[in-house]
Amino acid sequence: MNTSIGDRVRALREFRDITQDELARRSGVSVDTIHKLEQGVRETGDGAGDA
């Protein structure tokens, strides 16, 4: 089974019974970032291009 990071984020968030707003606040990122991760729109960085 190949689960995406967004699927994992959503599953854990739902398991903890917290909203995207609450997860964003707790993790220090925007709600839009959480939404995009869960929808598969935003990819996590792989370090390419880092100095």
mmCIF file of C-alpha atoms in Angstrom:
data_model
loop_
_atom_site.group_PDB
_atom_site.id
_atom_site.type_symbol
_atom_site.label_atom_id
_atom_site.label_comp_id
_atom_site.label_asym_id
_atom_site.label_seq_id
_atom_site.Cartn_x
_atom_site.Cartn_y
_atom_site.Cartn_z
ATOM 1 C CA MET A 1 0.000 0.000 0.000
ATOM 2 C CA ASN A 2 1.479 3.312 -1.117
ATOM 3 C CA THR A 3 0.016 6.039 1.086
ATOM 4 C CA SER A 4 0.786 9.669 0.289
ATOM 5 C CA ILE A 5 1.921 12.126 2.939
ATOM 6 C CA GLY A 6 -1.397 13.934 2.521
ATOM 7 C CA ASP A 7 -3.343 10.738 3.213
ATOM 8 C CA ARG A 8 -1.245 10.156 6.326
ATOM 9 C CA VAL A 9 -1.665 13.761 7.556
ATOM 10 C CA ARG A 10 -5.434 13.553 7.105
ATOM 11 C CA ALA A 11 -5.714 10.142 8.784
ATOM 12 C CA LEU A 12 -3.700 11.244 11.810
ATOM 13 C CA ARG A 13 -5.569 14.554 12.036
ATOM 14 C CA GLU A 14 -8.916 12.766 11.942
ATOM 15 C CA PHE A 15 -7.674 10.158 14.444
ATOM 16 C CA ARG A 16 -6.800 13.009 16.822
ATOM 17 C CA ASP A 17 -10.196 14.607 16.070
ATOM 18 C CA ILE A 18 -8.770 18.021 15.204
ATOM 19 C CA THR A 19 -9.633 20.395 12.393
ATOM 20 C CA GLN A 20 -7.308 21.639 9.675
ATOM 21 C CA ASP A 21 -7.379 25.015 11.461
ATOM 22 C CA GLU A 22 -6.227 23.463 14.718
ATOM 23 C CA LEU A 23 -3.502 21.403 13.043
ATOM 24 C CA ALA A 24 -2.248 24.492 11.220
ATOM 25 C CA ARG A 25 -2.143 26.492 14.459
ATOM 26 C CA ARG A 26 -0.347 23.735 16.350
ATOM 27 C CA SER A 27 2.202 23.115 13.590
ATOM 28 C CA GLY A 28 2.887 26.751 12.717
ATOM 29 C CA VAL A 29 1.805 26.586 9.076
ATOM 30 C CA SER A 30 -1.147 28.043 7.211
ATOM 31 C CA VAL A 31 -4.481 26.272 6.854
ATOM 32 C CA ASP A 32 -3.950 26.499 3.100
ATOM 33 C CA THR A 33 -0.749 24.451 3.446
ATOM 34 C CA ILE A 34 -2.561 21.731 5.400
ATOM 35 C CA HIS A 35 -5.390 21.714 2.864
ATOM 36 C CA LYS A 36 -3.005 21.447 -0.089
ATOM 37 C CA LEU A 37 -0.986 18.670 1.559
ATOM 38 C CA GLU A 38 -4.120 16.654 2.212
ATOM 39 C CA GLN A 39 -5.412 17.203 -1.316
ATOM 40 C CA GLY A 40 -2.076 16.252 -2.890
ATOM 41 C CA VAL A 41 -1.671 19.691 -4.460
ATOM 42 C CA ARG A 42 1.418 20.612 -2.482
ATOM 43 C CA GLU A 43 4.424 18.327 -2.476
ATOM 44 C CA THR A 44 6.838 18.129 0.434
ATOM 45 C CA GLY A 45 10.329 19.421 -0.288
ATOM 46 C CA ASP A 46 13.114 16.960 -1.059
ATOM 47 C CA GLY A 47 15.949 19.347 -0.318
ATOM 48 C CA ALA A 48 16.776 19.943 -3.987
ATOM 49 C CA GLY A 49 18.102 23.427 -4.474
ATOM 50 C CA ASP A 50 18.899 23.989 -0.809
ATOM 51 C CA ALA A 51 22.132 25.821 -0.150
#
